[in-house]
Amino acid sequence: MAQSGVSVTPDCITSFNDLKLGKSTKWIIYKIADDWKTIVVEETSKEADYESFREKLLSAKSKGKDGKESIGPRYAVYDFEYDAPGGEGKSPDNASLMPKMMYSSSKDALKRSLNGLAADIQANDEDDIEYETIIGRVSKGR
């Protein structure tokens, strides 16, 4: 469990293992559930369409403490055509404060649960999740 009290659901681990071992899943997007108690799988895909994956991250929404919906953070894993899967987190600078704090304080719980994650990338704006930027960082092991 994370410092925030948020726990990782078994489905998160199963989906990651399917990606890592089965190689049929190309990407997974995780989110903190609306009750702010668990990290859940929001969506998976077998399609290697990075632009579709990126667009889903850019359009993600979260509710703040006041219940208003705004741009929201997400956790994500994308299996690049590379030696190992790469992982990234997206927490946009203009996201509401509560979602940003919850995602930040819950990140390590998800990372510890996903054995074999090759890279951890913090993305705060659109440029941080450009395909070339991610591939450059993953290929250098950062």
PDB file of C-alpha atoms in Angstrom:
ATOM      1  CA  MET A   1       0.000   0.000   0.000  1.00  0.00           C
ATOM      2  CA  ALA A   2       1.185   3.510  -0.810  1.00  0.00           C
ATOM      3  CA  GLN A   3       1.737   6.381   1.619  1.00  0.00           C
ATOM      4  CA  SER A   4      -1.590   7.712   0.393  1.00  0.00           C
ATOM      5  CA  GLY A   5      -3.396   4.534   1.493  1.00  0.00           C
ATOM      6  CA  VAL A   6      -4.125   3.601  -2.122  1.00  0.00           C
ATOM      7  CA  SER A   7      -3.627  -0.073  -2.956  1.00  0.00           C
ATOM      8  CA  VAL A   8      -2.995  -1.840  -6.264  1.00  0.00           C
ATOM      9  CA  THR A   9      -5.729  -4.219  -7.471  1.00  0.00           C
ATOM     10  CA  PRO A  10      -4.729  -7.719  -8.639  1.00  0.00           C
ATOM     11  CA  ASP A  11      -6.015  -6.861 -12.135  1.00  0.00           C
ATOM     12  CA  CYS A  12      -3.191  -4.282 -12.456  1.00  0.00           C
ATOM     13  CA  ILE A  13      -0.587  -6.980 -11.918  1.00  0.00           C
ATOM     14  CA  THR A  14      -2.366  -9.496 -14.150  1.00  0.00           C
ATOM     15  CA  SER A  15      -2.599  -6.978 -17.001  1.00  0.00           C
ATOM     16  CA  PHE A  16       1.087  -6.102 -16.657  1.00  0.00           C
ATOM     17  CA  ASN A  17       2.082  -9.777 -16.635  1.00  0.00           C
ATOM     18  CA  ASP A  18      -0.042 -10.328 -19.759  1.00  0.00           C
ATOM     19  CA  LEU A  19       1.858  -7.501 -21.457  1.00  0.00           C
ATOM     20  CA  LYS A  20       5.255  -8.659 -20.213  1.00  0.00           C
ATOM     21  CA  LEU A  21       4.910 -12.388 -20.760  1.00  0.00           C
ATOM     22  CA  GLY A  22       2.245 -12.861 -23.394  1.00  0.00           C
ATOM     23  CA  LYS A  23       3.262  -9.976 -25.634  1.00  0.00           C
ATOM     24  CA  SER A  24      -0.296  -9.603 -26.964  1.00  0.00           C
ATOM     25  CA  THR A  25      -1.082  -6.468 -24.923  1.00  0.00           C
ATOM     26  CA  LYS A  26       0.807  -3.399 -26.180  1.00  0.00           C
ATOM     27  CA  TRP A  27      -0.184  -0.866 -23.541  1.00  0.00           C
ATOM     28  CA  ILE A  28      -2.040  -0.378 -20.268  1.00  0.00           C
ATOM     29  CA  ILE A  29      -3.427   2.780 -18.711  1.00  0.00           C
ATOM     30  CA  TYR A  30      -4.008   2.729 -14.958  1.00  0.00           C
ATOM     31  CA  LYS A  31      -5.919   5.228 -12.854  1.00  0.00           C
ATOM     32  CA  ILE A  32      -6.824   5.764  -9.243  1.00  0.00           C
ATOM     33  CA  ALA A  33     -10.457   4.723  -8.833  1.00  0.00           C
ATOM     34  CA  ASP A  34     -13.061   7.399  -8.147  1.00  0.00           C
ATOM     35  CA  ASP A  35     -13.187   6.362  -4.476  1.00  0.00           C
ATOM     36  CA  TRP A  36      -9.435   7.191  -4.186  1.00  0.00           C
ATOM     37  CA  LYS A  37      -8.713   3.805  -2.552  1.00  0.00           C
ATOM     38  CA  THR A  38      -7.337   1.605  -5.344  1.00  0.00           C
ATOM     39  CA  ILE A  39      -5.315   1.739  -8.536  1.00  0.00           C
ATOM     40  CA  VAL A  40      -7.266   0.021 -11.323  1.00  0.00           C
ATOM     41  CA  VAL A  41      -6.817  -0.779 -15.001  1.00  0.00           C
ATOM     42  CA  GLU A  42      -8.586   1.881 -17.018  1.00  0.00           C
ATOM     43  CA  GLU A  43      -7.827   0.485 -20.467  1.00  0.00           C
ATOM     44  CA  THR A  44      -5.595  -1.963 -22.331  1.00  0.00           C
ATOM     45  CA  SER A  45      -4.934  -2.406 -26.030  1.00  0.00           C
ATOM     46  CA  LYS A  46      -3.400  -4.988 -28.333  1.00  0.00           C
ATOM     47  CA  GLU A  47      -2.796  -2.295 -30.967  1.00  0.00           C
ATOM     48  CA  ALA A  48       0.703  -0.776 -31.175  1.00  0.00           C
ATOM     49  CA  ASP A  49      -0.659   2.658 -32.083  1.00  0.00           C
ATOM     50  CA  TYR A  50       1.434   5.033 -29.972  1.00  0.00           C
ATOM     51  CA  GLU A  51      -0.513   8.124 -31.069  1.00  0.00           C
ATOM     52  CA  SER A  52      -3.781   6.603 -29.844  1.00  0.00           C
ATOM     53  CA  PHE A  53      -2.111   5.705 -26.530  1.00  0.00           C
ATOM     54  CA  ARG A  54      -0.655   9.226 -26.214  1.00  0.00           C
ATOM     55  CA  GLU A  55      -4.003  10.862 -27.017  1.00  0.00           C
ATOM     56  CA  LYS A  56      -5.738   8.841 -24.302  1.00  0.00           C
ATOM     57  CA  LEU A  57      -3.162  10.069 -21.783  1.00  0.00           C
ATOM     58  CA  LEU A  58      -3.557  13.673 -22.911  1.00  0.00           C
ATOM     59  CA  SER A  59      -7.356  13.528 -22.672  1.00  0.00           C
ATOM     60  CA  ALA A  60      -7.523  11.748 -19.290  1.00  0.00           C
ATOM     61  CA  LYS A  61      -9.839  13.344 -16.719  1.00  0.00           C
ATOM     62  CA  SER A  62      -9.933  13.165 -12.913  1.00  0.00           C
ATOM     63  CA  LYS A  63     -12.285  14.617 -10.344  1.00  0.00           C
ATOM     64  CA  GLY A  64     -10.862  16.958  -7.741  1.00  0.00           C
ATOM     65  CA  LYS A  65     -11.866  17.076  -4.102  1.00  0.00           C
ATOM     66  CA  ASP A  66     -14.593  19.553  -5.062  1.00  0.00           C
ATOM     67  CA  GLY A  67     -16.020  17.021  -7.550  1.00  0.00           C
ATOM     68  CA  LYS A  68     -15.114  19.106 -10.598  1.00  0.00           C
ATOM     69  CA  GLU A  69     -13.629  17.189 -13.507  1.00  0.00           C
ATOM     70  CA  SER A  70     -10.386  18.419 -15.075  1.00  0.00           C
ATOM     71  CA  ILE A  71      -7.272  17.169 -16.834  1.00  0.00           C
ATOM     72  CA  GLY A  72      -6.065  14.190 -14.850  1.00  0.00           C
ATOM     73  CA  PRO A  73      -2.923  12.213 -14.117  1.00  0.00           C
ATOM     74  CA  ARG A  74      -2.508   8.583 -15.139  1.00  0.00           C
ATOM     75  CA  TYR A  75      -0.036   5.731 -14.828  1.00  0.00           C
ATOM     76  CA  ALA A  76       0.767   3.880 -18.015  1.00  0.00           C
ATOM     77  CA  VAL A  77       2.897   1.089 -19.422  1.00  0.00           C
ATOM     78  CA  TYR A  78       3.726   0.878 -23.122  1.00  0.00           C
ATOM     79  CA  ASP A  79       5.592  -2.079 -24.608  1.00  0.00           C
ATOM     80  CA  PHE A  80       7.987  -0.423 -27.020  1.00  0.00           C
ATOM     81  CA  GLU A  81       9.645  -2.569 -29.664  1.00  0.00           C
ATOM     82  CA  TYR A  82      12.682  -2.751 -27.470  1.00  0.00           C
ATOM     83  CA  ASP A  83      14.387  -5.230 -25.109  1.00  0.00           C
ATOM     84  CA  ALA A  84      11.911  -4.705 -22.263  1.00  0.00           C
ATOM     85  CA  PRO A  85       8.653  -2.881 -21.540  1.00  0.00           C
ATOM     86  CA  GLY A  86       8.944   0.785 -20.593  1.00  0.00           C
ATOM     87  CA  GLY A  87       6.713   2.495 -18.091  1.00  0.00           C
ATOM     88  CA  GLU A  88       5.681   6.052 -17.696  1.00  0.00           C
ATOM     89  CA  GLY A  89       3.504   8.202 -15.527  1.00  0.00           C
ATOM     90  CA  LYS A  90       1.688  11.298 -16.664  1.00  0.00           C
ATOM     91  CA  SER A  91       0.794  14.038 -14.247  1.00  0.00           C
ATOM     92  CA  PRO A  92       0.090  17.235 -16.169  1.00  0.00           C
ATOM     93  CA  ASP A  93       1.135  20.505 -14.590  1.00  0.00           C
ATOM     94  CA  ASN A  94      -2.423  21.857 -14.983  1.00  0.00           C
ATOM     95  CA  ALA A  95      -4.124  18.907 -13.235  1.00  0.00           C
ATOM     96  CA  SER A  96      -6.067  19.615 -10.030  1.00  0.00           C
ATOM     97  CA  LEU A  97      -4.028  19.483  -6.827  1.00  0.00           C
ATOM     98  CA  MET A  98      -5.719  16.492  -5.154  1.00  0.00           C
ATOM     99  CA  PRO A  99      -5.323  14.101  -8.119  1.00  0.00           C
ATOM    100  CA  LYS A 100      -1.688  15.168  -8.567  1.00  0.00           C
ATOM    101  CA  MET A 101      -0.945  14.544  -4.879  1.00  0.00           C
ATOM    102  CA  MET A 102      -2.709  11.164  -4.855  1.00  0.00           C
ATOM    103  CA  TYR A 103      -0.971   9.963  -8.010  1.00  0.00           C
ATOM    104  CA  SER A 104       2.418  11.150  -6.789  1.00  0.00           C
ATOM    105  CA  SER A 105       2.090   9.509  -3.378  1.00  0.00           C
ATOM    106  CA  SER A 106       0.715   6.251  -4.835  1.00  0.00           C
ATOM    107  CA  LYS A 107       3.204   5.741  -7.675  1.00  0.00           C
ATOM    108  CA  ASP A 108       5.666   3.569  -5.743  1.00  0.00           C
ATOM    109  CA  ALA A 109       2.971   1.058  -4.778  1.00  0.00           C
ATOM    110  CA  LEU A 110       2.244   0.423  -8.456  1.00  0.00           C
ATOM    111  CA  LYS A 111       5.947   0.321  -9.405  1.00  0.00           C
ATOM    112  CA  ARG A 112       6.656  -2.260  -6.672  1.00  0.00           C
ATOM    113  CA  SER A 113       3.787  -4.399  -7.960  1.00  0.00           C
ATOM    114  CA  LEU A 114       4.950  -4.440 -11.583  1.00  0.00           C
ATOM    115  CA  ASN A 115       8.019  -6.694 -11.461  1.00  0.00           C
ATOM    116  CA  GLY A 116      10.217  -6.285 -14.506  1.00  0.00           C
ATOM    117  CA  LEU A 117       9.292  -2.694 -15.358  1.00  0.00           C
ATOM    118  CA  ALA A 118      12.202  -1.522 -17.520  1.00  0.00           C
ATOM    119  CA  ALA A 119      11.857   2.269 -17.272  1.00  0.00           C
ATOM    120  CA  ASP A 120      10.094   4.848 -15.150  1.00  0.00           C
ATOM    121  CA  ILE A 121       9.387   8.176 -16.815  1.00  0.00           C
ATOM    122  CA  GLN A 122       7.613  11.125 -15.199  1.00  0.00           C
ATOM    123  CA  ALA A 123       5.685  13.123 -17.802  1.00  0.00           C
ATOM    124  CA  ASN A 124       4.272  16.541 -16.944  1.00  0.00           C
ATOM    125  CA  ASP A 125       3.378  17.913 -20.366  1.00  0.00           C
ATOM    126  CA  GLU A 126       2.711  16.825 -23.936  1.00  0.00           C
ATOM    127  CA  ASP A 127       6.360  17.023 -25.011  1.00  0.00           C
ATOM    128  CA  ASP A 128       7.338  14.538 -22.299  1.00  0.00           C
ATOM    129  CA  ILE A 129       5.283  11.804 -23.985  1.00  0.00           C
ATOM    130  CA  GLU A 130       6.380  12.371 -27.576  1.00  0.00           C
ATOM    131  CA  TYR A 131       7.388   9.028 -29.083  1.00  0.00           C
ATOM    132  CA  GLU A 132      10.950  10.180 -29.845  1.00  0.00           C
ATOM    133  CA  THR A 133      11.410  11.527 -26.305  1.00  0.00           C
ATOM    134  CA  ILE A 134      10.275   8.244 -24.714  1.00  0.00           C
ATOM    135  CA  ILE A 135      12.338   6.047 -27.051  1.00  0.00           C
ATOM    136  CA  GLY A 136      15.401   8.233 -26.408  1.00  0.00           C
ATOM    137  CA  ARG A 137      15.052   7.904 -22.642  1.00  0.00           C
ATOM    138  CA  VAL A 138      14.246   4.177 -22.683  1.00  0.00           C
ATOM    139  CA  SER A 139      17.160   3.371 -25.003  1.00  0.00           C
ATOM    140  CA  LYS A 140      19.547   5.174 -22.636  1.00  0.00           C
ATOM    141  CA  GLY A 141      18.140   3.340 -19.618  1.00  0.00           C
ATOM    142  CA  ARG A 142      16.847   6.506 -17.899  1.00  0.00           C
TER     143      ARG A 142
END
